[in-house]
Amino acid sequence: LIWMQELLDHIRQWKQLEYSQVSDIIVESLRILSQDQSLIEISWQTPIKVVGSLHGDLKSLLGILDIHGYPPTNSYIFLGNYIDRGLHNVSVVCFVLLLKILHPQHVILLRGNHECQHINRIWGFHTDCKRNYDVQMWRDFQLVFNWLPIAAVLKDAIFFVHGGLSPELRTLGQIRAIQRPIDVPDRGLLPDLLWSIPDEQAEQWVEQDRGGTTLAFGPKVVKKFLEENNLQSMVCSNRFNLNST
């Protein structure tokens, strides 16, 4: 996998990858990601770093890794939203995919709500792919996104997900049962996990308008979910640490 390390160095030098190089990353990513479960259960002993939404910000991604160290010295959980809005969408998603390929046991890439075709078509990723490569490249990335795991649990104690909870979610087994690859439907468990947001003012579940109906959940919902699943806390991109207290 020397060529993969060379591609990491290429991106670190702010150079654009060639079409064939991106295609190779996609092919290898599909092989690696298909081996992960929809709910990844972790028992890492190495220090763990958790990274929220990157949105095409290559400078921040490289800064995080330079400060905290690259895997396998540290293990990383990325909470999704690698693309859209930023200036280096393709470079960022390729970089984290390369980290996963090179260190599959030390890097977890969860799915965010921007790793959905109907979202990243309008928020910048489609435009970047079309301008720098072609539309087929954008379509190929959707295959990768459809294989991304949904959530993770660390040492049967901490629950990681991009968005939050769902009124349909009772047990972790429901996430394990999600069959991938999968497009994100309009309603149901999966979109809730990617889109719902914590709201300290909410009693239970409330609807919020974020360009579409999004569910927000309050502390009582978090407490009930954690207690029923014997968990201590949960981590999501919108609110990094929620616990049962």
PDB file of C-alpha atoms in Angstrom, residues 11-181:
ATOM      1  CA  ILE A  11      -2.845  15.745  -0.869  1.00  0.00           C
ATOM      2  CA  ARG A  12      -0.775  17.108   2.029  1.00  0.00           C
ATOM      3  CA  GLN A  13       1.114  19.128  -0.580  1.00  0.00           C
ATOM      4  CA  TRP A  14      -2.238  20.598  -1.724  1.00  0.00           C
ATOM      5  CA  LYS A  15      -2.021  18.861  -5.091  1.00  0.00           C
ATOM      6  CA  GLN A  16      -5.111  17.633  -6.918  1.00  0.00           C
ATOM      7  CA  LEU A  17      -5.348  13.886  -7.466  1.00  0.00           C
ATOM      8  CA  GLU A  18      -5.644  12.524 -10.966  1.00  0.00           C
ATOM      9  CA  TYR A  19      -8.838  10.848 -12.120  1.00  0.00           C
ATOM     10  CA  SER A  20      -7.326   7.361 -12.039  1.00  0.00           C
ATOM     11  CA  GLN A  21      -5.982   7.914  -8.526  1.00  0.00           C
ATOM     12  CA  VAL A  22      -9.397   8.919  -7.179  1.00  0.00           C
ATOM     13  CA  SER A  23     -10.948   5.924  -8.924  1.00  0.00           C
ATOM     14  CA  ASP A  24      -8.432   3.608  -7.266  1.00  0.00           C
ATOM     15  CA  ILE A  25      -9.287   5.082  -3.854  1.00  0.00           C
ATOM     16  CA  ILE A  26     -12.990   4.507  -4.476  1.00  0.00           C
ATOM     17  CA  VAL A  27     -12.464   0.885  -5.492  1.00  0.00           C
ATOM     18  CA  GLU A  28     -10.294   0.096  -2.477  1.00  0.00           C
ATOM     19  CA  SER A  29     -12.640   1.976  -0.135  1.00  0.00           C
ATOM     20  CA  LEU A  30     -15.585  -0.124  -1.235  1.00  0.00           C
ATOM     21  CA  ARG A  31     -13.642  -3.269  -0.375  1.00  0.00           C
ATOM     22  CA  ILE A  32     -12.648  -1.995   3.072  1.00  0.00           C
ATOM     23  CA  LEU A  33     -15.962  -0.393   4.062  1.00  0.00           C
ATOM     24  CA  SER A  34     -17.963  -3.452   3.063  1.00  0.00           C
ATOM     25  CA  GLN A  35     -16.150  -5.341   5.821  1.00  0.00           C
ATOM     26  CA  ASP A  36     -17.447  -2.986   8.527  1.00  0.00           C
ATOM     27  CA  GLN A  37     -20.786  -3.487  10.253  1.00  0.00           C
ATOM     28  CA  SER A  38     -23.521  -0.854  10.286  1.00  0.00           C
ATOM     29  CA  LEU A  39     -22.863  -0.515  14.025  1.00  0.00           C
ATOM     30  CA  ILE A  40     -19.158  -0.776  14.795  1.00  0.00           C
ATOM     31  CA  GLU A  41     -18.255  -2.050  18.250  1.00  0.00           C
ATOM     32  CA  ILE A  42     -14.888  -0.799  19.465  1.00  0.00           C
ATOM     33  CA  SER A  43     -12.529  -1.911  22.220  1.00  0.00           C
ATOM     34  CA  TRP A  44      -9.512   0.233  21.330  1.00  0.00           C
ATOM     35  CA  GLN A  45      -6.711   0.681  23.840  1.00  0.00           C
ATOM     36  CA  THR A  46      -4.920   3.460  21.926  1.00  0.00           C
ATOM     37  CA  PRO A  47      -5.818   7.133  22.518  1.00  0.00           C
ATOM     38  CA  ILE A  48      -8.989   8.083  20.639  1.00  0.00           C
ATOM     39  CA  LYS A  49      -9.672  11.323  18.806  1.00  0.00           C
ATOM     40  CA  VAL A  50     -13.177  12.237  17.641  1.00  0.00           C
ATOM     41  CA  VAL A  51     -13.600  14.548  14.648  1.00  0.00           C
ATOM     42  CA  GLY A  52     -16.845  16.308  13.781  1.00  0.00           C
ATOM     43  CA  SER A  53     -18.031  17.756  10.471  1.00  0.00           C
ATOM     44  CA  LEU A  54     -15.157  18.715   8.143  1.00  0.00           C
ATOM     45  CA  HIS A  55     -17.160  20.058   5.188  1.00  0.00           C
ATOM     46  CA  GLY A  56     -14.267  20.143   2.742  1.00  0.00           C
ATOM     47  CA  ASP A  57     -11.921  21.992   5.099  1.00  0.00           C
ATOM     48  CA  LEU A  58      -8.561  20.414   4.282  1.00  0.00           C
ATOM     49  CA  LYS A  59      -6.559  22.888   6.364  1.00  0.00           C
ATOM     50  CA  SER A  60      -8.449  21.953   9.532  1.00  0.00           C
ATOM     51  CA  LEU A  61      -8.170  18.215   8.815  1.00  0.00           C
ATOM     52  CA  LEU A  62      -4.409  18.403   8.313  1.00  0.00           C
ATOM     53  CA  GLY A  63      -4.077  20.602  11.390  1.00  0.00           C
ATOM     54  CA  ILE A  64      -5.950  18.093  13.563  1.00  0.00           C
ATOM     55  CA  LEU A  65      -3.715  15.255  12.408  1.00  0.00           C
ATOM     56  CA  ASP A  66      -0.508  17.288  12.745  1.00  0.00           C
ATOM     57  CA  ILE A  67      -1.393  18.269  16.315  1.00  0.00           C
ATOM     58  CA  HIS A  68      -2.758  14.955  17.576  1.00  0.00           C
ATOM     59  CA  GLY A  69      -0.808  12.496  15.430  1.00  0.00           C
ATOM     60  CA  TYR A  70      -1.691  10.101  12.670  1.00  0.00           C
ATOM     61  CA  PRO A  71      -2.988   6.566  13.093  1.00  0.00           C
ATOM     62  CA  PRO A  72      -2.019   4.052  14.317  1.00  0.00           C
ATOM     63  CA  THR A  73      -0.471   6.093  17.161  1.00  0.00           C
ATOM     64  CA  ASN A  74      -3.942   7.492  17.744  1.00  0.00           C
ATOM     65  CA  SER A  75      -7.250   6.008  16.674  1.00  0.00           C
ATOM     66  CA  TYR A  76      -9.860   8.232  15.024  1.00  0.00           C
ATOM     67  CA  ILE A  77     -13.632   8.298  14.864  1.00  0.00           C
ATOM     68  CA  PHE A  78     -14.888  10.649  12.152  1.00  0.00           C
ATOM     69  CA  LEU A  79     -18.546  11.585  12.603  1.00  0.00           C
ATOM     70  CA  GLY A  80     -19.356  12.271   8.943  1.00  0.00           C
ATOM     71  CA  ASN A  81     -20.011  15.327   6.754  1.00  0.00           C
ATOM     72  CA  TYR A  82     -16.657  15.187   5.004  1.00  0.00           C
ATOM     73  CA  ILE A  83     -17.925  17.178   2.022  1.00  0.00           C
ATOM     74  CA  ASP A  84     -19.952  20.206   0.853  1.00  0.00           C
ATOM     75  CA  ARG A  85     -19.581  23.930   1.581  1.00  0.00           C
ATOM     76  CA  GLY A  86     -15.771  23.805   1.674  1.00  0.00           C
ATOM     77  CA  LEU A  87     -13.130  24.419  -0.965  1.00  0.00           C
ATOM     78  CA  HIS A  88     -11.469  20.978  -0.990  1.00  0.00           C
ATOM     79  CA  ASN A  89     -14.312  18.472  -0.854  1.00  0.00           C
ATOM     80  CA  VAL A  90     -12.736  15.748  -2.993  1.00  0.00           C
ATOM     81  CA  SER A  91      -9.350  16.067  -1.298  1.00  0.00           C
ATOM     82  CA  VAL A  92     -10.858  15.803   2.181  1.00  0.00           C
ATOM     83  CA  VAL A  93     -12.993  12.752   1.476  1.00  0.00           C
ATOM     84  CA  CYS A  94     -10.115  11.058  -0.353  1.00  0.00           C
ATOM     85  CA  PHE A  95      -7.776  11.792   2.564  1.00  0.00           C
ATOM     86  CA  VAL A  96     -10.012  10.223   5.201  1.00  0.00           C
ATOM     87  CA  LEU A  97     -10.703   7.266   2.909  1.00  0.00           C
ATOM     88  CA  LEU A  98      -6.958   6.752   2.496  1.00  0.00           C
ATOM     89  CA  LEU A  99      -6.547   6.798   6.279  1.00  0.00           C
ATOM     90  CA  LYS A 100      -9.241   4.131   6.520  1.00  0.00           C
ATOM     91  CA  ILE A 101      -7.614   1.996   3.819  1.00  0.00           C
ATOM     92  CA  LEU A 102      -4.176   2.230   5.421  1.00  0.00           C
ATOM     93  CA  HIS A 103      -5.374   1.766   9.026  1.00  0.00           C
ATOM     94  CA  PRO A 104      -8.747   0.006   8.928  1.00  0.00           C
ATOM     95  CA  GLN A 105      -8.523  -1.057  12.582  1.00  0.00           C
ATOM     96  CA  HIS A 106      -7.714   2.448  13.814  1.00  0.00           C
ATOM     97  CA  VAL A 107     -10.037   4.633  11.731  1.00  0.00           C
ATOM     98  CA  ILE A 108     -13.834   4.700  11.710  1.00  0.00           C
ATOM     99  CA  LEU A 109     -15.706   6.738   9.114  1.00  0.00           C
ATOM    100  CA  LEU A 110     -19.350   7.245  10.008  1.00  0.00           C
ATOM    101  CA  ARG A 111     -21.969   8.576   7.639  1.00  0.00           C
ATOM    102  CA  GLY A 112     -23.199  12.159   7.917  1.00  0.00           C
ATOM    103  CA  ASN A 113     -26.270  13.746   6.409  1.00  0.00           C
ATOM    104  CA  HIS A 114     -24.183  15.245   3.597  1.00  0.00           C
ATOM    105  CA  GLU A 115     -23.095  11.776   2.522  1.00  0.00           C
ATOM    106  CA  CYS A 116     -26.534  11.545   0.896  1.00  0.00           C
ATOM    107  CA  GLN A 117     -27.024  11.982  -2.828  1.00  0.00           C
ATOM    108  CA  HIS A 118     -29.900  14.459  -2.694  1.00  0.00           C
ATOM    109  CA  ILE A 119     -27.934  16.706  -0.305  1.00  0.00           C
ATOM    110  CA  ASN A 120     -24.439  16.706  -1.799  1.00  0.00           C
ATOM    111  CA  ARG A 121     -25.907  17.245  -5.252  1.00  0.00           C
ATOM    112  CA  ILE A 122     -26.849  20.814  -4.276  1.00  0.00           C
ATOM    113  CA  TRP A 123     -24.316  21.816  -1.590  1.00  0.00           C
ATOM    114  CA  GLY A 124     -21.104  21.769  -3.600  1.00  0.00           C
ATOM    115  CA  PHE A 125     -19.775  18.238  -3.962  1.00  0.00           C
ATOM    116  CA  HIS A 126     -21.518  17.575  -7.270  1.00  0.00           C
ATOM    117  CA  THR A 127     -20.153  20.842  -8.670  1.00  0.00           C
ATOM    118  CA  ASP A 128     -16.606  20.041  -7.519  1.00  0.00           C
ATOM    119  CA  CYS A 129     -16.673  16.571  -9.056  1.00  0.00           C
ATOM    120  CA  LYS A 130     -18.102  17.865 -12.327  1.00  0.00           C
ATOM    121  CA  ARG A 131     -15.600  20.737 -12.555  1.00  0.00           C
ATOM    122  CA  ASN A 132     -12.467  18.774 -11.642  1.00  0.00           C
ATOM    123  CA  TYR A 133     -13.397  15.300 -12.934  1.00  0.00           C
ATOM    124  CA  ASP A 134     -16.861  14.413 -14.265  1.00  0.00           C
ATOM    125  CA  VAL A 135     -20.384  13.571 -13.107  1.00  0.00           C
ATOM    126  CA  GLN A 136     -19.596   9.856 -13.134  1.00  0.00           C
ATOM    127  CA  MET A 137     -17.014  10.467 -10.417  1.00  0.00           C
ATOM    128  CA  TRP A 138     -19.750  12.015  -8.261  1.00  0.00           C
ATOM    129  CA  ARG A 139     -21.946   8.969  -8.883  1.00  0.00           C
ATOM    130  CA  ASP A 140     -19.095   6.633  -7.933  1.00  0.00           C
ATOM    131  CA  PHE A 141     -18.638   8.435  -4.615  1.00  0.00           C
ATOM    132  CA  GLN A 142     -22.303   7.810  -3.809  1.00  0.00           C
ATOM    133  CA  LEU A 143     -21.510   4.086  -3.869  1.00  0.00           C
ATOM    134  CA  VAL A 144     -18.891   4.697  -1.185  1.00  0.00           C
ATOM    135  CA  PHE A 145     -21.254   6.816   0.911  1.00  0.00           C
ATOM    136  CA  ASN A 146     -23.915   4.112   0.773  1.00  0.00           C
ATOM    137  CA  TRP A 147     -21.425   1.729   2.425  1.00  0.00           C
ATOM    138  CA  LEU A 148     -20.424   4.037   5.294  1.00  0.00           C
ATOM    139  CA  PRO A 149     -21.297   2.669   8.768  1.00  0.00           C
ATOM    140  CA  ILE A 150     -24.066   4.428  10.674  1.00  0.00           C
ATOM    141  CA  ALA A 151     -22.898   4.421  14.300  1.00  0.00           C
ATOM    142  CA  ALA A 152     -20.304   3.070  16.711  1.00  0.00           C
ATOM    143  CA  VAL A 153     -20.131   1.984  20.356  1.00  0.00           C
ATOM    144  CA  LEU A 154     -16.941   2.227  22.407  1.00  0.00           C
ATOM    145  CA  LYS A 155     -16.428  -0.401  25.125  1.00  0.00           C
ATOM    146  CA  ASP A 156     -20.205  -0.890  25.521  1.00  0.00           C
ATOM    147  CA  ALA A 157     -20.353   2.588  27.053  1.00  0.00           C
ATOM    148  CA  ILE A 158     -20.233   5.468  24.556  1.00  0.00           C
ATOM    149  CA  PHE A 159     -22.506   5.745  21.517  1.00  0.00           C
ATOM    150  CA  PHE A 160     -21.269   7.677  18.463  1.00  0.00           C
ATOM    151  CA  VAL A 161     -23.507   8.896  15.637  1.00  0.00           C
ATOM    152  CA  HIS A 162     -23.568  11.890  13.314  1.00  0.00           C
ATOM    153  CA  GLY A 163     -27.006  13.296  14.066  1.00  0.00           C
ATOM    154  CA  GLY A 164     -28.743  11.808  17.050  1.00  0.00           C
ATOM    155  CA  LEU A 165     -31.560   9.493  18.084  1.00  0.00           C
ATOM    156  CA  SER A 166     -34.874   8.447  16.565  1.00  0.00           C
ATOM    157  CA  PRO A 167     -38.367   7.811  17.949  1.00  0.00           C
ATOM    158  CA  GLU A 168     -38.072   4.423  16.235  1.00  0.00           C
ATOM    159  CA  LEU A 169     -34.808   3.511  17.978  1.00  0.00           C
ATOM    160  CA  ARG A 170     -35.193   1.204  20.958  1.00  0.00           C
ATOM    161  CA  THR A 171     -32.120  -1.033  20.819  1.00  0.00           C
ATOM    162  CA  LEU A 172     -28.695  -1.018  19.214  1.00  0.00           C
ATOM    163  CA  GLY A 173     -29.712  -4.183  17.410  1.00  0.00           C
ATOM    164  CA  GLN A 174     -31.898  -2.079  15.122  1.00  0.00           C
ATOM    165  CA  ILE A 175     -28.792  -0.299  13.846  1.00  0.00           C
ATOM    166  CA  ARG A 176     -26.913  -3.582  13.473  1.00  0.00           C
ATOM    167  CA  ALA A 177     -29.793  -4.801  11.312  1.00  0.00           C
ATOM    168  CA  ILE A 178     -29.502  -1.951   8.763  1.00  0.00           C
ATOM    169  CA  GLN A 179     -28.418  -3.552   5.514  1.00  0.00           C
ATOM    170  CA  ARG A 180     -25.798  -1.703   3.470  1.00  0.00           C
ATOM    171  CA  PRO A 181     -25.250  -0.415   0.856  1.00  0.00           C
TER     172      PRO A 181
END
